């Protein structure tokens, strides 16, 4: 009789927090893999990588009591949402996006922030997968049997406005803004009505698209390291922000890949800071 661990109880190991299309193709259909389409409603399509489940960052994976969009939910809601997708303690989760790498990094960051470390992002997302002629279909239905994962958000991964205000005045910290250069400068309109144009005084602009090549995949590691170090010199704590907490996680992913260990995401981002109120804004002009 074999004394080894049954296949269903072993882990599907990841090569890192980012996986390529070849790796995913080689493990598609593995019962230990939970593949999720984390596309925002703007980027979501009917086409899906076979077996992918829809993960709604504005629905079960958000805090309904929050005034701001797709805010990190409390432990009970996050656990229930993950279990409904069949995520178990032994699962490996890969998230992808219909736009490349956009909202998928948010799933990786949320799970990591809740103590789950077998999660990754598909490099290039659905566009990279489809461009290689790989199969596409429709989204799968949630499994009949829920998972058994237990998710407990940890401190330090997400921060609030007061923490960001402190970081802006701290020589050992850098606040990176993942929005476009035009939105940072206040010369492009904000997609959400009622927000002031501009940026937090002292923040540094690093559009999330600058970490990606023309094909939507992340830049090679040396280039990635150079881009991030130019905006946030080595040795400084990094806080990332964006419009509403999605692409800030792309910067967090890039920073993590380059070995930065002190990284946090401003969950409210410009959807909170940019509202009319006492928070200072450096606007156009």
PDB file of C-alpha atoms in Angstrom:
ATOM      1  CA  UNK A   1       0.000   0.000   0.000  1.00  0.00           C
ATOM      2  CA  UNK A   2       1.275   3.466  -0.852  1.00  0.00           C
ATOM      3  CA  UNK A   3       2.054   5.706   2.099  1.00  0.00           C
ATOM      4  CA  UNK A   4       2.199   8.851  -0.021  1.00  0.00           C
ATOM      5  CA  UNK A   5      -0.266  11.710   0.229  1.00  0.00           C
ATOM      6  CA  UNK A   6      -3.243  11.318  -2.148  1.00  0.00           C
ATOM      7  CA  UNK A   7      -3.100  13.559  -5.221  1.00  0.00           C
ATOM      8  CA  UNK A   8      -6.205  15.462  -4.124  1.00  0.00           C
ATOM      9  CA  UNK A   9      -4.506  16.482  -0.853  1.00  0.00           C
ATOM     10  CA  UNK A  10      -1.252  17.770  -2.336  1.00  0.00           C
ATOM     11  CA  UNK A  11      -0.713  21.358  -3.330  1.00  0.00           C
ATOM     12  CA  UNK A  12      -0.420  22.573  -6.889  1.00  0.00           C
ATOM     13  CA  UNK A  13       2.719  24.635  -6.556  1.00  0.00           C
ATOM     14  CA  UNK A  14       3.037  27.959  -8.356  1.00  0.00           C
ATOM     15  CA  UNK A  15       6.231  29.233 -10.001  1.00  0.00           C
ATOM     16  CA  UNK A  16       5.528  32.622  -8.397  1.00  0.00           C
ATOM     17  CA  UNK A  17       2.820  35.263  -8.064  1.00  0.00           C
ATOM     18  CA  UNK A  18       2.635  35.565 -11.862  1.00  0.00           C
ATOM     19  CA  UNK A  19       2.099  32.622 -14.209  1.00  0.00           C
ATOM     20  CA  UNK A  20       2.382  32.459 -17.977  1.00  0.00           C
ATOM     21  CA  UNK A  21      -0.134  31.144 -20.471  1.00  0.00           C
ATOM     22  CA  UNK A  22       1.942  28.004 -20.978  1.00  0.00           C
ATOM     23  CA  UNK A  23       1.892  27.163 -17.282  1.00  0.00           C
ATOM     24  CA  UNK A  24      -1.871  27.693 -17.108  1.00  0.00           C
ATOM     25  CA  UNK A  25      -2.483  25.605 -20.228  1.00  0.00           C
ATOM     26  CA  UNK A  26      -0.483  22.786 -18.683  1.00  0.00           C
ATOM     27  CA  UNK A  27      -2.584  22.780 -15.511  1.00  0.00           C
ATOM     28  CA  UNK A  28      -6.017  23.632 -16.885  1.00  0.00           C
ATOM     29  CA  UNK A  29      -8.462  21.076 -15.571  1.00  0.00           C
ATOM     30  CA  UNK A  30      -6.385  20.186 -12.517  1.00  0.00           C
ATOM     31  CA  UNK A  31      -8.909  19.785  -9.672  1.00  0.00           C
ATOM     32  CA  UNK A  32      -6.601  21.667  -7.326  1.00  0.00           C
ATOM     33  CA  UNK A  33      -6.756  24.783  -9.520  1.00  0.00           C
ATOM     34  CA  UNK A  34      -9.442  27.448  -9.119  1.00  0.00           C
ATOM     35  CA  UNK A  35      -9.340  29.766 -12.131  1.00  0.00           C
ATOM     36  CA  UNK A  36     -11.191  33.070 -11.772  1.00  0.00           C
ATOM     37  CA  UNK A  37     -12.044  35.874 -14.165  1.00  0.00           C
ATOM     38  CA  UNK A  38     -11.684  39.037 -12.100  1.00  0.00           C
ATOM     39  CA  UNK A  39     -12.444  41.480 -14.925  1.00  0.00           C
ATOM     40  CA  UNK A  40     -14.195  44.660 -13.921  1.00  0.00           C
ATOM     41  CA  UNK A  41     -17.618  45.197 -15.459  1.00  0.00           C
ATOM     42  CA  UNK A  42     -16.016  47.504 -18.036  1.00  0.00           C
ATOM     43  CA  UNK A  43     -13.611  44.795 -19.227  1.00  0.00           C
ATOM     44  CA  UNK A  44     -15.740  41.672 -18.831  1.00  0.00           C
ATOM     45  CA  UNK A  45     -16.691  39.650 -21.897  1.00  0.00           C
ATOM     46  CA  UNK A  46     -18.751  36.541 -22.525  1.00  0.00           C
ATOM     47  CA  UNK A  47     -15.609  34.725 -23.622  1.00  0.00           C
ATOM     48  CA  UNK A  48     -13.666  32.960 -20.926  1.00  0.00           C
ATOM     49  CA  UNK A  49     -10.753  30.626 -20.450  1.00  0.00           C
ATOM     50  CA  UNK A  50     -12.293  27.147 -20.092  1.00  0.00           C
ATOM     51  CA  UNK A  51     -13.229  26.399 -16.503  1.00  0.00           C
ATOM     52  CA  UNK A  52     -12.993  30.006 -15.312  1.00  0.00           C
ATOM     53  CA  UNK A  53     -15.423  31.258 -12.686  1.00  0.00           C
ATOM     54  CA  UNK A  54     -16.573  34.859 -12.479  1.00  0.00           C
ATOM     55  CA  UNK A  55     -15.227  36.655  -9.419  1.00  0.00           C
ATOM     56  CA  UNK A  56     -17.144  39.871  -8.765  1.00  0.00           C
ATOM     57  CA  UNK A  57     -15.015  42.492  -7.030  1.00  0.00           C
ATOM     58  CA  UNK A  58     -18.075  44.733  -6.767  1.00  0.00           C
ATOM     59  CA  UNK A  59     -20.302  41.983  -5.368  1.00  0.00           C
ATOM     60  CA  UNK A  60     -19.483  39.224  -2.884  1.00  0.00           C
ATOM     61  CA  UNK A  61     -15.809  40.222  -2.765  1.00  0.00           C
ATOM     62  CA  UNK A  62     -16.589  43.773  -1.626  1.00  0.00           C
ATOM     63  CA  UNK A  63     -17.866  45.296   1.606  1.00  0.00           C
ATOM     64  CA  UNK A  64     -21.519  46.311   1.028  1.00  0.00           C
ATOM     65  CA  UNK A  65     -21.453  48.662   4.022  1.00  0.00           C
ATOM     66  CA  UNK A  66     -18.627  50.760   2.591  1.00  0.00           C
ATOM     67  CA  UNK A  67     -19.290  54.028   0.791  1.00  0.00           C
ATOM     68  CA  UNK A  68     -16.419  53.362  -1.599  1.00  0.00           C
ATOM     69  CA  UNK A  69     -16.215  50.897  -4.512  1.00  0.00           C
ATOM     70  CA  UNK A  70     -14.902  47.328  -4.096  1.00  0.00           C
ATOM     71  CA  UNK A  71     -13.593  47.806  -0.567  1.00  0.00           C
ATOM     72  CA  UNK A  72     -11.911  44.842   1.141  1.00  0.00           C
ATOM     73  CA  UNK A  73     -14.702  42.932   2.935  1.00  0.00           C
ATOM     74  CA  UNK A  74     -14.541  41.633   6.502  1.00  0.00           C
ATOM     75  CA  UNK A  75     -13.304  38.113   7.191  1.00  0.00           C
ATOM     76  CA  UNK A  76     -16.682  36.378   7.254  1.00  0.00           C
ATOM     77  CA  UNK A  77     -17.874  37.809   3.947  1.00  0.00           C
ATOM     78  CA  UNK A  78     -14.526  37.239   2.242  1.00  0.00           C
ATOM     79  CA  UNK A  79     -14.405  33.639   3.429  1.00  0.00           C
ATOM     80  CA  UNK A  80     -17.980  32.960   2.297  1.00  0.00           C
ATOM     81  CA  UNK A  81     -17.326  34.492  -1.139  1.00  0.00           C
ATOM     82  CA  UNK A  82     -14.176  32.420  -1.626  1.00  0.00           C
ATOM     83  CA  UNK A  83     -15.840  29.209  -0.462  1.00  0.00           C
ATOM     84  CA  UNK A  84     -18.726  29.773  -2.899  1.00  0.00           C
ATOM     85  CA  UNK A  85     -16.155  29.589  -5.711  1.00  0.00           C
ATOM     86  CA  UNK A  86     -14.862  26.288  -4.370  1.00  0.00           C
ATOM     87  CA  UNK A  87     -11.669  27.706  -2.892  1.00  0.00           C
ATOM     88  CA  UNK A  88     -10.338  25.349  -0.248  1.00  0.00           C
ATOM     89  CA  UNK A  89      -7.325  25.325   2.039  1.00  0.00           C
ATOM     90  CA  UNK A  90      -5.467  23.181  -0.504  1.00  0.00           C
ATOM     91  CA  UNK A  91      -6.548  25.129  -3.599  1.00  0.00           C
ATOM     92  CA  UNK A  92      -4.325  27.137  -5.902  1.00  0.00           C
ATOM     93  CA  UNK A  93      -5.991  30.241  -7.334  1.00  0.00           C
ATOM     94  CA  UNK A  94      -5.108  31.935 -10.615  1.00  0.00           C
ATOM     95  CA  UNK A  95      -6.845  35.191 -11.497  1.00  0.00           C
ATOM     96  CA  UNK A  96      -6.982  36.778 -14.923  1.00  0.00           C
ATOM     97  CA  UNK A  97      -8.483  39.885 -16.472  1.00  0.00           C
ATOM     98  CA  UNK A  98     -10.095  40.732 -19.786  1.00  0.00           C
ATOM     99  CA  UNK A  99      -7.783  43.746 -20.146  1.00  0.00           C
ATOM    100  CA  UNK A 100      -4.439  42.103 -19.454  1.00  0.00           C
ATOM    101  CA  UNK A 101      -3.360  42.834 -15.893  1.00  0.00           C
ATOM    102  CA  UNK A 102      -5.862  45.249 -14.424  1.00  0.00           C
ATOM    103  CA  UNK A 103      -8.155  43.954 -11.663  1.00  0.00           C
ATOM    104  CA  UNK A 104      -6.644  40.461 -11.420  1.00  0.00           C
ATOM    105  CA  UNK A 105      -3.813  41.722  -9.208  1.00  0.00           C
ATOM    106  CA  UNK A 106      -6.466  42.853  -6.728  1.00  0.00           C
ATOM    107  CA  UNK A 107      -7.530  39.229  -6.204  1.00  0.00           C
ATOM    108  CA  UNK A 108      -3.919  38.183  -5.591  1.00  0.00           C
ATOM    109  CA  UNK A 109      -3.427  41.002  -3.102  1.00  0.00           C
ATOM    110  CA  UNK A 110      -6.714  40.378  -1.243  1.00  0.00           C
ATOM    111  CA  UNK A 111      -6.000  36.680  -0.818  1.00  0.00           C
ATOM    112  CA  UNK A 112      -2.423  37.355   0.228  1.00  0.00           C
ATOM    113  CA  UNK A 113      -3.668  39.970   2.688  1.00  0.00           C
ATOM    114  CA  UNK A 114      -5.938  37.305   4.178  1.00  0.00           C
ATOM    115  CA  UNK A 115      -3.173  34.763   4.689  1.00  0.00           C
ATOM    116  CA  UNK A 116      -3.663  32.716   1.505  1.00  0.00           C
ATOM    117  CA  UNK A 117      -0.369  32.458  -0.386  1.00  0.00           C
ATOM    118  CA  UNK A 118      -1.174  30.074  -3.263  1.00  0.00           C
ATOM    119  CA  UNK A 119      -2.581  32.711  -5.586  1.00  0.00           C
ATOM    120  CA  UNK A 120      -1.217  34.164  -8.806  1.00  0.00           C
ATOM    121  CA  UNK A 121      -2.052  36.433 -11.728  1.00  0.00           C
ATOM    122  CA  UNK A 122      -2.090  35.320 -15.357  1.00  0.00           C
ATOM    123  CA  UNK A 123       0.475  37.412 -17.220  1.00  0.00           C
ATOM    124  CA  UNK A 124      -1.246  39.238 -20.055  1.00  0.00           C
ATOM    125  CA  UNK A 125      -4.673  37.994 -19.040  1.00  0.00           C
ATOM    126  CA  UNK A 126      -7.303  36.869 -21.526  1.00  0.00           C
ATOM    127  CA  UNK A 127      -5.857  38.927 -24.434  1.00  0.00           C
ATOM    128  CA  UNK A 128      -2.516  37.102 -24.194  1.00  0.00           C
ATOM    129  CA  UNK A 129      -4.271  33.737 -23.933  1.00  0.00           C
ATOM    130  CA  UNK A 130      -6.499  34.372 -26.950  1.00  0.00           C
ATOM    131  CA  UNK A 131      -3.680  35.890 -29.029  1.00  0.00           C
ATOM    132  CA  UNK A 132      -1.879  32.554 -28.861  1.00  0.00           C
ATOM    133  CA  UNK A 133      -4.894  30.749 -30.285  1.00  0.00           C
ATOM    134  CA  UNK A 134      -5.642  28.964 -27.035  1.00  0.00           C
ATOM    135  CA  UNK A 135      -9.199  27.724 -26.438  1.00  0.00           C
ATOM    136  CA  UNK A 136     -11.913  30.025 -25.122  1.00  0.00           C
ATOM    137  CA  UNK A 137     -15.437  29.213 -24.056  1.00  0.00           C
ATOM    138  CA  UNK A 138     -17.948  30.490 -21.546  1.00  0.00           C
ATOM    139  CA  UNK A 139     -17.680  30.902 -17.798  1.00  0.00           C
ATOM    140  CA  UNK A 140     -18.199  27.844 -15.628  1.00  0.00           C
ATOM    141  CA  UNK A 141     -20.934  27.595 -13.012  1.00  0.00           C
ATOM    142  CA  UNK A 142     -19.897  27.759  -9.359  1.00  0.00           C
ATOM    143  CA  UNK A 143     -19.270  24.303  -7.892  1.00  0.00           C
ATOM    144  CA  UNK A 144     -22.043  22.477  -6.068  1.00  0.00           C
ATOM    145  CA  UNK A 145     -19.732  21.800  -3.128  1.00  0.00           C
ATOM    146  CA  UNK A 146     -18.297  24.901  -1.409  1.00  0.00           C
ATOM    147  CA  UNK A 147     -14.672  25.140  -0.423  1.00  0.00           C
ATOM    148  CA  UNK A 148     -13.369  25.147   3.132  1.00  0.00           C
ATOM    149  CA  UNK A 149     -10.833  27.981   3.046  1.00  0.00           C
ATOM    150  CA  UNK A 150     -10.611  30.279   6.061  1.00  0.00           C
ATOM    151  CA  UNK A 151      -9.598  33.856   5.248  1.00  0.00           C
ATOM    152  CA  UNK A 152      -8.643  36.354   7.923  1.00  0.00           C
ATOM    153  CA  UNK A 153      -7.438  39.787   6.708  1.00  0.00           C
ATOM    154  CA  UNK A 154      -4.118  40.784   8.266  1.00  0.00           C
ATOM    155  CA  UNK A 155      -3.017  44.261   9.262  1.00  0.00           C
ATOM    156  CA  UNK A 156      -0.688  46.276   7.075  1.00  0.00           C
ATOM    157  CA  UNK A 157      -1.716  45.143   3.609  1.00  0.00           C
ATOM    158  CA  UNK A 158      -4.453  47.750   3.199  1.00  0.00           C
ATOM    159  CA  UNK A 159      -4.204  51.229   4.698  1.00  0.00           C
ATOM    160  CA  UNK A 160      -6.553  54.187   5.134  1.00  0.00           C
ATOM    161  CA  UNK A 161      -6.405  57.881   4.369  1.00  0.00           C
ATOM    162  CA  UNK A 162      -4.730  58.839   7.663  1.00  0.00           C
ATOM    163  CA  UNK A 163      -1.979  56.281   7.065  1.00  0.00           C
ATOM    164  CA  UNK A 164      -1.443  57.712   3.590  1.00  0.00           C
ATOM    165  CA  UNK A 165      -1.282  61.255   4.966  1.00  0.00           C
ATOM    166  CA  UNK A 166       1.436  60.100   7.370  1.00  0.00           C
ATOM    167  CA  UNK A 167       3.332  58.354   4.571  1.00  0.00           C
ATOM    168  CA  UNK A 168       3.258  61.493   2.424  1.00  0.00           C
ATOM    169  CA  UNK A 169       5.186  63.314   5.139  1.00  0.00           C
ATOM    170  CA  UNK A 170       7.571  60.475   5.940  1.00  0.00           C
ATOM    171  CA  UNK A 171      11.038  60.588   4.328  1.00  0.00           C
ATOM    172  CA  UNK A 172      11.264  56.790   4.412  1.00  0.00           C
ATOM    173  CA  UNK A 173       8.024  56.249   2.490  1.00  0.00           C
ATOM    174  CA  UNK A 174       6.772  56.868  -1.041  1.00  0.00           C
ATOM    175  CA  UNK A 175       3.148  57.015  -2.186  1.00  0.00           C
ATOM    176  CA  UNK A 176       2.852  55.794  -5.776  1.00  0.00           C
ATOM    177  CA  UNK A 177      -0.177  56.745  -7.881  1.00  0.00           C
ATOM    178  CA  UNK A 178      -1.114  54.167 -10.536  1.00  0.00           C
ATOM    179  CA  UNK A 179      -3.528  56.411 -12.450  1.00  0.00           C
ATOM    180  CA  UNK A 180      -2.644  57.855 -15.831  1.00  0.00           C
ATOM    181  CA  UNK A 181      -0.287  60.826 -15.972  1.00  0.00           C
ATOM    182  CA  UNK A 182      -3.172  63.010 -17.139  1.00  0.00           C
ATOM    183  CA  UNK A 183      -5.381  62.112 -14.202  1.00  0.00           C
ATOM    184  CA  UNK A 184      -2.447  62.606 -11.840  1.00  0.00           C
ATOM    185  CA  UNK A 185      -1.884  66.087 -13.276  1.00  0.00           C
ATOM    186  CA  UNK A 186      -5.595  66.831 -13.259  1.00  0.00           C
ATOM    187  CA  UNK A 187      -5.734  67.457 -16.994  1.00  0.00           C
ATOM    188  CA  UNK A 188      -7.855  64.372 -17.697  1.00  0.00           C
ATOM    189  CA  UNK A 189     -11.334  64.017 -16.185  1.00  0.00           C
ATOM    190  CA  UNK A 190     -11.940  61.543 -13.403  1.00  0.00           C
ATOM    191  CA  UNK A 191     -14.311  58.721 -14.398  1.00  0.00           C
ATOM    192  CA  UNK A 192     -16.243  59.083 -11.139  1.00  0.00           C
ATOM    193  CA  UNK A 193     -18.302  62.282 -10.836  1.00  0.00           C
ATOM    194  CA  UNK A 194     -17.692  64.718  -8.031  1.00  0.00           C
ATOM    195  CA  UNK A 195     -13.995  64.035  -7.498  1.00  0.00           C
ATOM    196  CA  UNK A 196     -11.443  66.827  -7.503  1.00  0.00           C
ATOM    197  CA  UNK A 197      -8.779  66.710 -10.241  1.00  0.00           C
ATOM    198  CA  UNK A 198      -5.125  66.235  -9.385  1.00  0.00           C
ATOM    199  CA  UNK A 199      -3.158  64.205  -6.886  1.00  0.00           C
ATOM    200  CA  UNK A 200      -2.004  63.993  -3.283  1.00  0.00           C
ATOM    201  CA  UNK A 201       0.778  66.520  -2.645  1.00  0.00           C
ATOM    202  CA  UNK A 202       4.014  64.570  -2.437  1.00  0.00           C
ATOM    203  CA  UNK A 203       2.754  61.475  -4.288  1.00  0.00           C
ATOM    204  CA  UNK A 204       4.731  60.116  -7.244  1.00  0.00           C
ATOM    205  CA  UNK A 205       3.125  59.212 -10.564  1.00  0.00           C
ATOM    206  CA  UNK A 206       3.735  55.664 -11.790  1.00  0.00           C
ATOM    207  CA  UNK A 207       0.918  54.625 -14.155  1.00  0.00           C
ATOM    208  CA  UNK A 208       0.327  50.898 -13.868  1.00  0.00           C
ATOM    209  CA  UNK A 209       0.624  50.614 -17.658  1.00  0.00           C
ATOM    210  CA  UNK A 210       4.301  51.578 -17.380  1.00  0.00           C
ATOM    211  CA  UNK A 211       4.961  48.215 -15.744  1.00  0.00           C
ATOM    212  CA  UNK A 212       3.613  46.390 -18.800  1.00  0.00           C
ATOM    213  CA  UNK A 213       4.753  45.920 -22.358  1.00  0.00           C
ATOM    214  CA  UNK A 214       2.628  46.486 -25.475  1.00  0.00           C
ATOM    215  CA  UNK A 215       1.251  42.947 -25.168  1.00  0.00           C
ATOM    216  CA  UNK A 216      -0.123  43.587 -21.679  1.00  0.00           C
ATOM    217  CA  UNK A 217       2.430  41.351 -19.986  1.00  0.00           C
ATOM    218  CA  UNK A 218       4.641  42.600 -17.179  1.00  0.00           C
ATOM    219  CA  UNK A 219       8.042  43.933 -18.152  1.00  0.00           C
ATOM    220  CA  UNK A 220      11.088  41.708 -17.661  1.00  0.00           C
ATOM    221  CA  UNK A 221      12.306  41.811 -14.073  1.00  0.00           C
ATOM    222  CA  UNK A 222      15.329  44.107 -14.651  1.00  0.00           C
ATOM    223  CA  UNK A 223      13.127  46.691 -16.390  1.00  0.00           C
ATOM    224  CA  UNK A 224      10.427  46.310 -13.754  1.00  0.00           C
ATOM    225  CA  UNK A 225      12.975  46.860 -10.994  1.00  0.00           C
ATOM    226  CA  UNK A 226      14.341  49.958 -12.742  1.00  0.00           C
ATOM    227  CA  UNK A 227      10.886  51.513 -13.221  1.00  0.00           C
ATOM    228  CA  UNK A 228       9.900  50.995  -9.605  1.00  0.00           C
ATOM    229  CA  UNK A 229      13.254  52.076  -8.176  1.00  0.00           C
ATOM    230  CA  UNK A 230      13.117  55.291 -10.212  1.00  0.00           C
ATOM    231  CA  UNK A 231       9.776  56.166  -8.607  1.00  0.00           C
ATOM    232  CA  UNK A 232      10.421  54.681  -5.164  1.00  0.00           C
ATOM    233  CA  UNK A 233      14.128  54.350  -4.311  1.00  0.00           C
ATOM    234  CA  UNK A 234      15.233  51.134  -2.636  1.00  0.00           C
ATOM    235  CA  UNK A 235      14.865  51.100   1.126  1.00  0.00           C
ATOM    236  CA  UNK A 236      11.702  53.153   1.208  1.00  0.00           C
ATOM    237  CA  UNK A 237       8.313  51.871   2.279  1.00  0.00           C
ATOM    238  CA  UNK A 238       5.817  51.849  -0.596  1.00  0.00           C
ATOM    239  CA  UNK A 239       2.141  52.777  -0.445  1.00  0.00           C
ATOM    240  CA  UNK A 240       0.212  52.404  -3.688  1.00  0.00           C
ATOM    241  CA  UNK A 241      -2.920  54.242  -4.750  1.00  0.00           C
ATOM    242  CA  UNK A 242      -5.054  54.541  -7.898  1.00  0.00           C
ATOM    243  CA  UNK A 243      -8.629  55.471  -8.759  1.00  0.00           C
ATOM    244  CA  UNK A 244     -10.438  52.941  -6.589  1.00  0.00           C
ATOM    245  CA  UNK A 245      -7.984  50.341  -5.303  1.00  0.00           C
ATOM    246  CA  UNK A 246      -7.695  48.062  -8.352  1.00  0.00           C
ATOM    247  CA  UNK A 247      -4.593  49.045 -10.314  1.00  0.00           C
ATOM    248  CA  UNK A 248      -2.833  50.082  -7.113  1.00  0.00           C
ATOM    249  CA  UNK A 249      -2.525  46.321  -6.675  1.00  0.00           C
ATOM    250  CA  UNK A 250      -0.681  46.090 -10.012  1.00  0.00           C
ATOM    251  CA  UNK A 251       1.980  48.375  -8.537  1.00  0.00           C
ATOM    252  CA  UNK A 252       1.978  46.276  -5.365  1.00  0.00           C
ATOM    253  CA  UNK A 253       2.510  43.165  -7.485  1.00  0.00           C
ATOM    254  CA  UNK A 254       5.381  44.788  -9.354  1.00  0.00           C
ATOM    255  CA  UNK A 255       6.994  45.953  -6.130  1.00  0.00           C
ATOM    256  CA  UNK A 256       6.645  42.482  -4.624  1.00  0.00           C
ATOM    257  CA  UNK A 257       8.235  40.862  -7.668  1.00  0.00           C
ATOM    258  CA  UNK A 258      11.249  43.151  -7.341  1.00  0.00           C
ATOM    259  CA  UNK A 259      11.790  42.140  -3.729  1.00  0.00           C
ATOM    260  CA  UNK A 260      10.182  45.053  -1.933  1.00  0.00           C
ATOM    261  CA  UNK A 261       8.787  43.799   1.355  1.00  0.00           C
ATOM    262  CA  UNK A 262       7.199  46.918   2.843  1.00  0.00           C
ATOM    263  CA  UNK A 263       4.248  47.503   0.551  1.00  0.00           C
ATOM    264  CA  UNK A 264       0.676  48.550   1.327  1.00  0.00           C
ATOM    265  CA  UNK A 265      -2.354  49.454  -0.801  1.00  0.00           C
ATOM    266  CA  UNK A 266      -4.564  52.465  -0.093  1.00  0.00           C
ATOM    267  CA  UNK A 267      -7.961  50.817  -0.379  1.00  0.00           C
ATOM    268  CA  UNK A 268      -9.986  54.028  -0.718  1.00  0.00           C
ATOM    269  CA  UNK A 269      -7.553  55.562  -3.241  1.00  0.00           C
ATOM    270  CA  UNK A 270      -8.706  58.615  -5.212  1.00  0.00           C
ATOM    271  CA  UNK A 271     -12.364  57.611  -4.848  1.00  0.00           C
ATOM    272  CA  UNK A 272     -11.924  58.636  -1.204  1.00  0.00           C
ATOM    273  CA  UNK A 273      -9.095  61.173  -1.186  1.00  0.00           C
ATOM    274  CA  UNK A 274     -10.435  63.083  -4.179  1.00  0.00           C
ATOM    275  CA  UNK A 275     -13.867  63.737  -2.694  1.00  0.00           C
ATOM    276  CA  UNK A 276     -14.634  67.315  -1.637  1.00  0.00           C
ATOM    277  CA  UNK A 277     -13.212  67.773   1.836  1.00  0.00           C
ATOM    278  CA  UNK A 278     -10.155  68.709   3.870  1.00  0.00           C
ATOM    279  CA  UNK A 279      -7.654  66.349   2.248  1.00  0.00           C
ATOM    280  CA  UNK A 280      -5.105  68.451   0.285  1.00  0.00           C
ATOM    281  CA  UNK A 281      -5.004  68.128  -3.495  1.00  0.00           C
ATOM    282  CA  UNK A 282      -2.383  69.360  -5.933  1.00  0.00           C
ATOM    283  CA  UNK A 283      -4.445  70.234  -8.964  1.00  0.00           C
ATOM    284  CA  UNK A 284      -3.784  71.528 -12.460  1.00  0.00           C
ATOM    285  CA  UNK A 285      -2.122  74.877 -12.899  1.00  0.00           C
TER     286      UNK A 285
END
